[in-house]
Amino acid sequence: MTDTVAPLAPKVPLPVGSIGTRASGWWGAWFLVISEASIFAYLLFSYFYFSVQPSAGWPPQLPSFIYSGPQTAIILIGCVTATLANRAVDRDAFAATLLWLGGTILLCSGFIALQFIDWSDKPFAFASSTYSSEYFVITGAHLAHVAVGWIMFVMLLIWTLMGYFGPIRHIPITVGMLYWYFLAALWVAIFFVLNITPYFFR
């Protein structure tokens, strides 16, 4: 009497990632956004606190829009490209997903480059005054978050090339889009505080 062994079923790899808003990463991203937004709320509060103190020259000169204007345009356009990347992967459009992710990375790189150029063009250094310290801390904190976004979208592009995402499971790209919205909302607030409000009180 011989025992017969059934052939092994073909091994199918498990799907990568959770689906939609049931993913823990989705809710983790929201808690990250809320906690980081509170940090910037404190930073902007400190800016206004020092601005009303009886000290001369706040700011030392009226801000220019030479770099901050293009930065604002870039980060808002990035909202569009990040959204289009999320919609493309939802339609299973592989090439379009790569295109829009790559476009977001290029825009992020442009924003970072403009920030460094803006810093180098400033007539004050980090420790020149209370204003300069506030300026560099606020914009530097935002730039650090943009750099994290750049790394995030580079990884999303690599994972897309590796075939990790599809029309059902692509929550990391959705989280990337949410994070970019967060960066844009922060920048709009920073742009208004640092570049617009000084014209109100001169």
PDB file of C-alpha atoms in Angstrom:
ATOM      1  CA  MET A   1       0.000   0.000   0.000  1.00  0.00           C
ATOM      2  CA  THR A   2       1.479   3.305  -1.077  1.00  0.00           C
ATOM      3  CA  ASP A   3       0.563   6.739   0.142  1.00  0.00           C
ATOM      4  CA  THR A   4      -0.183   9.335  -2.478  1.00  0.00           C
ATOM      5  CA  VAL A   5       0.814  12.883  -1.792  1.00  0.00           C
ATOM      6  CA  ALA A   6      -1.249  15.641  -3.323  1.00  0.00           C
ATOM      7  CA  PRO A   7       0.777  18.121  -5.357  1.00  0.00           C
ATOM      8  CA  LEU A   8       1.567  21.313  -3.535  1.00  0.00           C
ATOM      9  CA  ALA A   9      -0.556  24.295  -4.495  1.00  0.00           C
ATOM     10  CA  PRO A  10       1.403  27.073  -6.234  1.00  0.00           C
ATOM     11  CA  LYS A  11       2.650  29.685  -3.830  1.00  0.00           C
ATOM     12  CA  VAL A  12       0.979  33.021  -4.363  1.00  0.00           C
ATOM     13  CA  PRO A  13       2.652  36.009  -2.698  1.00  0.00           C
ATOM     14  CA  LEU A  14       0.579  37.820  -0.147  1.00  0.00           C
ATOM     15  CA  PRO A  15      -0.696  41.260  -1.213  1.00  0.00           C
ATOM     16  CA  VAL A  16       1.325  44.217  -0.029  1.00  0.00           C
ATOM     17  CA  GLY A  17      -0.357  46.812   2.166  1.00  0.00           C
ATOM     18  CA  SER A  18      -3.804  47.367   3.569  1.00  0.00           C
ATOM     19  CA  ILE A  19      -6.804  48.631   1.687  1.00  0.00           C
ATOM     20  CA  GLY A  20      -8.071  52.218   1.906  1.00  0.00           C
ATOM     21  CA  THR A  21      -8.743  53.999   5.144  1.00  0.00           C
ATOM     22  CA  ARG A  22      -8.763  50.726   7.063  1.00  0.00           C
ATOM     23  CA  ALA A  23      -4.976  50.856   6.920  1.00  0.00           C
ATOM     24  CA  SER A  24      -3.204  51.752  10.147  1.00  0.00           C
ATOM     25  CA  GLY A  25      -0.833  53.906   8.085  1.00  0.00           C
ATOM     26  CA  TRP A  26      -3.722  56.138   7.043  1.00  0.00           C
ATOM     27  CA  TRP A  27      -4.665  56.952  10.609  1.00  0.00           C
ATOM     28  CA  GLY A  28      -1.024  57.169  11.624  1.00  0.00           C
ATOM     29  CA  ALA A  29      -0.510  59.792   8.920  1.00  0.00           C
ATOM     30  CA  TRP A  30      -3.403  61.852  10.271  1.00  0.00           C
ATOM     31  CA  PHE A  31      -2.016  61.753  13.809  1.00  0.00           C
ATOM     32  CA  LEU A  32       1.396  62.759  12.442  1.00  0.00           C
ATOM     33  CA  VAL A  33      -0.131  65.702  10.588  1.00  0.00           C
ATOM     34  CA  ILE A  34      -2.011  66.873  13.684  1.00  0.00           C
ATOM     35  CA  SER A  35       1.038  66.615  15.949  1.00  0.00           C
ATOM     36  CA  GLU A  36       3.342  68.352  13.474  1.00  0.00           C
ATOM     37  CA  ALA A  37       0.783  71.092  12.836  1.00  0.00           C
ATOM     38  CA  SER A  38       0.776  71.849  16.552  1.00  0.00           C
ATOM     39  CA  ILE A  39       4.547  72.407  16.427  1.00  0.00           C
ATOM     40  CA  PHE A  40       4.138  75.003  13.686  1.00  0.00           C
ATOM     41  CA  ALA A  41       1.281  76.615  15.564  1.00  0.00           C
ATOM     42  CA  TYR A  42       3.671  77.195  18.467  1.00  0.00           C
ATOM     43  CA  LEU A  43       6.387  78.495  16.141  1.00  0.00           C
ATOM     44  CA  LEU A  44       4.021  80.995  14.507  1.00  0.00           C
ATOM     45  CA  PHE A  45       2.713  82.019  17.927  1.00  0.00           C
ATOM     46  CA  SER A  46       6.281  82.742  19.040  1.00  0.00           C
ATOM     47  CA  TYR A  47       6.807  84.811  15.879  1.00  0.00           C
ATOM     48  CA  PHE A  48       3.801  87.011  16.670  1.00  0.00           C
ATOM     49  CA  TYR A  49       4.773  87.161  20.345  1.00  0.00           C
ATOM     50  CA  PHE A  50       8.203  88.595  19.569  1.00  0.00           C
ATOM     51  CA  SER A  51       6.861  90.831  16.806  1.00  0.00           C
ATOM     52  CA  VAL A  52       4.765  92.863  19.278  1.00  0.00           C
ATOM     53  CA  GLN A  53       7.598  93.364  21.742  1.00  0.00           C
ATOM     54  CA  PRO A  54       9.001  96.922  22.031  1.00  0.00           C
ATOM     55  CA  SER A  55      12.024  96.270  19.813  1.00  0.00           C
ATOM     56  CA  ALA A  56      12.948  98.219  16.696  1.00  0.00           C
ATOM     57  CA  GLY A  57      13.112  96.749  13.235  1.00  0.00           C
ATOM     58  CA  TRP A  58      10.634  93.885  12.975  1.00  0.00           C
ATOM     59  CA  PRO A  59      11.278  92.758  10.332  1.00  0.00           C
ATOM     60  CA  PRO A  60      14.582  94.445   9.472  1.00  0.00           C
ATOM     61  CA  GLN A  61      13.298  94.951   5.923  1.00  0.00           C
ATOM     62  CA  LEU A  62      10.084  94.245   4.073  1.00  0.00           C
ATOM     63  CA  PRO A  63      10.138  90.714   2.662  1.00  0.00           C
ATOM     64  CA  SER A  64      10.601  90.040  -1.025  1.00  0.00           C
ATOM     65  CA  PHE A  65       8.489  87.663  -3.109  1.00  0.00           C
ATOM     66  CA  ILE A  66      11.297  86.777  -5.538  1.00  0.00           C
ATOM     67  CA  TYR A  67      11.719  83.301  -4.100  1.00  0.00           C
ATOM     68  CA  SER A  68       8.713  82.837  -1.834  1.00  0.00           C
ATOM     69  CA  GLY A  69       6.308  83.526  -4.717  1.00  0.00           C
ATOM     70  CA  PRO A  70       7.666  80.730  -6.958  1.00  0.00           C
ATOM     71  CA  GLN A  71       7.889  78.454  -3.914  1.00  0.00           C
ATOM     72  CA  THR A  72       4.198  78.991  -3.260  1.00  0.00           C
ATOM     73  CA  ALA A  73       3.336  78.218  -6.881  1.00  0.00           C
ATOM     74  CA  ILE A  74       5.523  75.086  -6.841  1.00  0.00           C
ATOM     75  CA  ILE A  75       4.038  73.632  -3.671  1.00  0.00           C
ATOM     76  CA  LEU A  76       0.467  74.277  -4.875  1.00  0.00           C
ATOM     77  CA  ILE A  77       1.200  72.664  -8.245  1.00  0.00           C
ATOM     78  CA  GLY A  78       2.615  69.747  -6.255  1.00  0.00           C
ATOM     79  CA  CYS A  79      -0.855  69.240  -4.765  1.00  0.00           C
ATOM     80  CA  VAL A  80      -2.116  68.702  -8.304  1.00  0.00           C
ATOM     81  CA  THR A  81       0.611  66.237  -9.307  1.00  0.00           C
ATOM     82  CA  ALA A  82       0.279  64.252  -6.065  1.00  0.00           C
ATOM     83  CA  THR A  83      -3.491  64.050  -6.573  1.00  0.00           C
ATOM     84  CA  LEU A  84      -3.070  62.958 -10.190  1.00  0.00           C
ATOM     85  CA  ALA A  85      -0.610  60.253  -9.099  1.00  0.00           C
ATOM     86  CA  ASN A  86      -3.164  58.929  -6.620  1.00  0.00           C
ATOM     87  CA  ARG A  87      -5.907  58.953  -9.247  1.00  0.00           C
ATOM     88  CA  ALA A  88      -3.650  57.290 -11.810  1.00  0.00           C
ATOM     89  CA  VAL A  89      -2.799  54.366  -9.534  1.00  0.00           C
ATOM     90  CA  ASP A  90      -6.495  54.064  -8.709  1.00  0.00           C
ATOM     91  CA  ARG A  91      -7.134  53.559 -12.455  1.00  0.00           C
ATOM     92  CA  ASP A  92      -4.192  51.134 -12.700  1.00  0.00           C
ATOM     93  CA  ALA A  93      -2.432  53.555 -15.055  1.00  0.00           C
ATOM     94  CA  PHE A  94       1.161  52.530 -14.402  1.00  0.00           C
ATOM     95  CA  ALA A  95       2.932  55.019 -16.679  1.00  0.00           C
ATOM     96  CA  ALA A  96       0.805  57.951 -15.518  1.00  0.00           C
ATOM     97  CA  THR A  97       1.459  57.080 -11.876  1.00  0.00           C
ATOM     98  CA  LEU A  98       5.203  57.140 -12.514  1.00  0.00           C
ATOM     99  CA  LEU A  99       4.898  60.408 -14.431  1.00  0.00           C
ATOM    100  CA  TRP A 100       3.017  62.249 -11.698  1.00  0.00           C
ATOM    101  CA  LEU A 101       5.157  60.847  -8.887  1.00  0.00           C
ATOM    102  CA  GLY A 102       8.254  61.931 -10.794  1.00  0.00           C
ATOM    103  CA  GLY A 103       6.734  65.371 -11.356  1.00  0.00           C
ATOM    104  CA  THR A 104       6.076  65.744  -7.642  1.00  0.00           C
ATOM    105  CA  ILE A 105       9.684  64.824  -6.877  1.00  0.00           C
ATOM    106  CA  LEU A 106      10.946  67.449  -9.350  1.00  0.00           C
ATOM    107  CA  LEU A 107       8.697  70.107  -7.834  1.00  0.00           C
ATOM    108  CA  CYS A 108       9.869  69.160  -4.356  1.00  0.00           C
ATOM    109  CA  SER A 109      13.492  69.451  -5.511  1.00  0.00           C
ATOM    110  CA  GLY A 110      12.771  72.889  -6.959  1.00  0.00           C
ATOM    111  CA  PHE A 111      11.196  74.052  -3.712  1.00  0.00           C
ATOM    112  CA  ILE A 112      14.215  72.883  -1.706  1.00  0.00           C
ATOM    113  CA  ALA A 113      16.650  74.584  -4.099  1.00  0.00           C
ATOM    114  CA  LEU A 114      14.721  77.869  -3.942  1.00  0.00           C
ATOM    115  CA  GLN A 115      14.710  77.759  -0.147  1.00  0.00           C
ATOM    116  CA  PHE A 116      18.495  77.449  -0.001  1.00  0.00           C
ATOM    117  CA  ILE A 117      18.885  80.253  -2.550  1.00  0.00           C
ATOM    118  CA  ASP A 118      16.504  82.412  -0.513  1.00  0.00           C
ATOM    119  CA  TRP A 119      18.514  81.786   2.648  1.00  0.00           C
ATOM    120  CA  SER A 120      21.791  82.670   0.944  1.00  0.00           C
ATOM    121  CA  ASP A 121      20.261  85.905  -0.360  1.00  0.00           C
ATOM    122  CA  LYS A 122      19.145  87.110   3.072  1.00  0.00           C
ATOM    123  CA  PRO A 123      21.146  90.047   4.531  1.00  0.00           C
ATOM    124  CA  PHE A 124      20.996  88.520   8.025  1.00  0.00           C
ATOM    125  CA  ALA A 125      22.333  85.344   9.608  1.00  0.00           C
ATOM    126  CA  PHE A 126      20.680  82.907  11.983  1.00  0.00           C
ATOM    127  CA  ALA A 127      21.841  84.685  15.139  1.00  0.00           C
ATOM    128  CA  SER A 128      21.649  88.272  13.891  1.00  0.00           C
ATOM    129  CA  SER A 129      18.445  89.080  15.753  1.00  0.00           C
ATOM    130  CA  THR A 130      15.319  87.607  17.215  1.00  0.00           C
ATOM    131  CA  TYR A 131      13.615  88.034  13.850  1.00  0.00           C
ATOM    132  CA  SER A 132      16.352  86.213  11.954  1.00  0.00           C
ATOM    133  CA  SER A 133      16.250  83.324  14.414  1.00  0.00           C
ATOM    134  CA  GLU A 134      12.472  83.072  14.094  1.00  0.00           C
ATOM    135  CA  TYR A 135      12.712  83.238  10.302  1.00  0.00           C
ATOM    136  CA  PHE A 136      15.317  80.508   9.972  1.00  0.00           C
ATOM    137  CA  VAL A 137      13.717  78.224  12.561  1.00  0.00           C
ATOM    138  CA  ILE A 138      10.258  78.438  10.960  1.00  0.00           C
ATOM    139  CA  THR A 139      11.416  78.063   7.359  1.00  0.00           C
ATOM    140  CA  GLY A 140      14.026  75.490   8.367  1.00  0.00           C
ATOM    141  CA  ALA A 141      11.466  73.347  10.166  1.00  0.00           C
ATOM    142  CA  HIS A 142       9.252  73.452   7.098  1.00  0.00           C
ATOM    143  CA  LEU A 143      12.180  72.646   4.809  1.00  0.00           C
ATOM    144  CA  ALA A 144      12.998  69.600   6.943  1.00  0.00           C
ATOM    145  CA  HIS A 145       9.444  68.365   6.422  1.00  0.00           C
ATOM    146  CA  VAL A 146       9.721  69.000   2.679  1.00  0.00           C
ATOM    147  CA  ALA A 147      12.935  66.951   2.616  1.00  0.00           C
ATOM    148  CA  VAL A 148      11.045  64.110   4.303  1.00  0.00           C
ATOM    149  CA  GLY A 149       8.369  64.469   1.618  1.00  0.00           C
ATOM    150  CA  TRP A 150      11.053  64.242  -1.087  1.00  0.00           C
ATOM    151  CA  ILE A 151      12.346  60.983   0.399  1.00  0.00           C
ATOM    152  CA  MET A 152       8.782  59.709   0.710  1.00  0.00           C
ATOM    153  CA  PHE A 153       7.946  60.323  -2.944  1.00  0.00           C
ATOM    154  CA  VAL A 154      11.249  58.849  -4.139  1.00  0.00           C
ATOM    155  CA  MET A 155      10.409  55.659  -2.237  1.00  0.00           C
ATOM    156  CA  LEU A 156       6.866  55.675  -3.642  1.00  0.00           C
ATOM    157  CA  LEU A 157       8.324  55.943  -7.145  1.00  0.00           C
ATOM    158  CA  ILE A 158      10.696  53.032  -6.501  1.00  0.00           C
ATOM    159  CA  TRP A 159       7.947  50.878  -4.997  1.00  0.00           C
ATOM    160  CA  THR A 160       5.673  51.670  -7.943  1.00  0.00           C
ATOM    161  CA  LEU A 161       8.429  50.566 -10.338  1.00  0.00           C
ATOM    162  CA  MET A 162       8.707  47.338  -8.339  1.00  0.00           C
ATOM    163  CA  GLY A 163       4.976  46.719  -8.787  1.00  0.00           C
ATOM    164  CA  TYR A 164       3.960  47.056  -5.158  1.00  0.00           C
ATOM    165  CA  PHE A 165       0.841  49.103  -5.850  1.00  0.00           C
ATOM    166  CA  GLY A 166      -2.351  48.541  -7.776  1.00  0.00           C
ATOM    167  CA  PRO A 167      -5.876  49.931  -8.040  1.00  0.00           C
ATOM    168  CA  ILE A 168      -6.938  48.208  -4.805  1.00  0.00           C
ATOM    169  CA  ARG A 169      -3.856  48.467  -2.604  1.00  0.00           C
ATOM    170  CA  HIS A 170      -2.078  51.812  -2.859  1.00  0.00           C
ATOM    171  CA  ILE A 171      -2.626  53.508   0.493  1.00  0.00           C
ATOM    172  CA  PRO A 172       1.049  54.654   0.716  1.00  0.00           C
ATOM    173  CA  ILE A 173       0.514  56.856  -2.341  1.00  0.00           C
ATOM    174  CA  THR A 174      -2.652  58.238  -0.778  1.00  0.00           C
ATOM    175  CA  VAL A 175      -0.726  58.948   2.420  1.00  0.00           C
ATOM    176  CA  GLY A 176       1.951  60.690   0.343  1.00  0.00           C
ATOM    177  CA  MET A 177      -0.746  62.875  -1.194  1.00  0.00           C
ATOM    178  CA  LEU A 178      -2.116  63.700   2.274  1.00  0.00           C
ATOM    179  CA  TYR A 179       1.372  64.613   3.468  1.00  0.00           C
ATOM    180  CA  TRP A 180       1.884  66.928   0.496  1.00  0.00           C
ATOM    181  CA  TYR A 181      -1.406  68.681   1.278  1.00  0.00           C
ATOM    182  CA  PHE A 182      -0.071  69.152   4.799  1.00  0.00           C
ATOM    183  CA  LEU A 183       3.161  70.679   3.457  1.00  0.00           C
ATOM    184  CA  ALA A 184       1.204  73.019   1.208  1.00  0.00           C
ATOM    185  CA  ALA A 185      -1.150  74.147   3.976  1.00  0.00           C
ATOM    186  CA  LEU A 186       1.817  74.812   6.256  1.00  0.00           C
ATOM    187  CA  TRP A 187       3.622  76.795   3.582  1.00  0.00           C
ATOM    188  CA  VAL A 188       0.579  78.946   2.816  1.00  0.00           C
ATOM    189  CA  ALA A 189       0.363  79.827   6.528  1.00  0.00           C
ATOM    190  CA  ILE A 190       4.110  80.511   6.725  1.00  0.00           C
ATOM    191  CA  PHE A 191       4.038  82.562   3.522  1.00  0.00           C
ATOM    192  CA  PHE A 192       1.185  84.673   4.867  1.00  0.00           C
ATOM    193  CA  VAL A 193       2.857  85.256   8.240  1.00  0.00           C
ATOM    194  CA  LEU A 194       6.408  85.912   7.035  1.00  0.00           C
ATOM    195  CA  ASN A 195       5.725  87.652   3.720  1.00  0.00           C
ATOM    196  CA  ILE A 196       2.299  89.288   3.922  1.00  0.00           C
ATOM    197  CA  THR A 197       1.713  90.407   7.512  1.00  0.00           C
ATOM    198  CA  PRO A 198       4.821  92.673   7.658  1.00  0.00           C
ATOM    199  CA  TYR A 199       3.152  94.908   5.066  1.00  0.00           C
ATOM    200  CA  PHE A 200       0.146  95.333   7.377  1.00  0.00           C
ATOM    201  CA  PHE A 201       2.123  96.848  10.232  1.00  0.00           C
ATOM    202  CA  ARG A 202       4.683  99.093   8.547  1.00  0.00           C
TER     203      ARG A 202
END
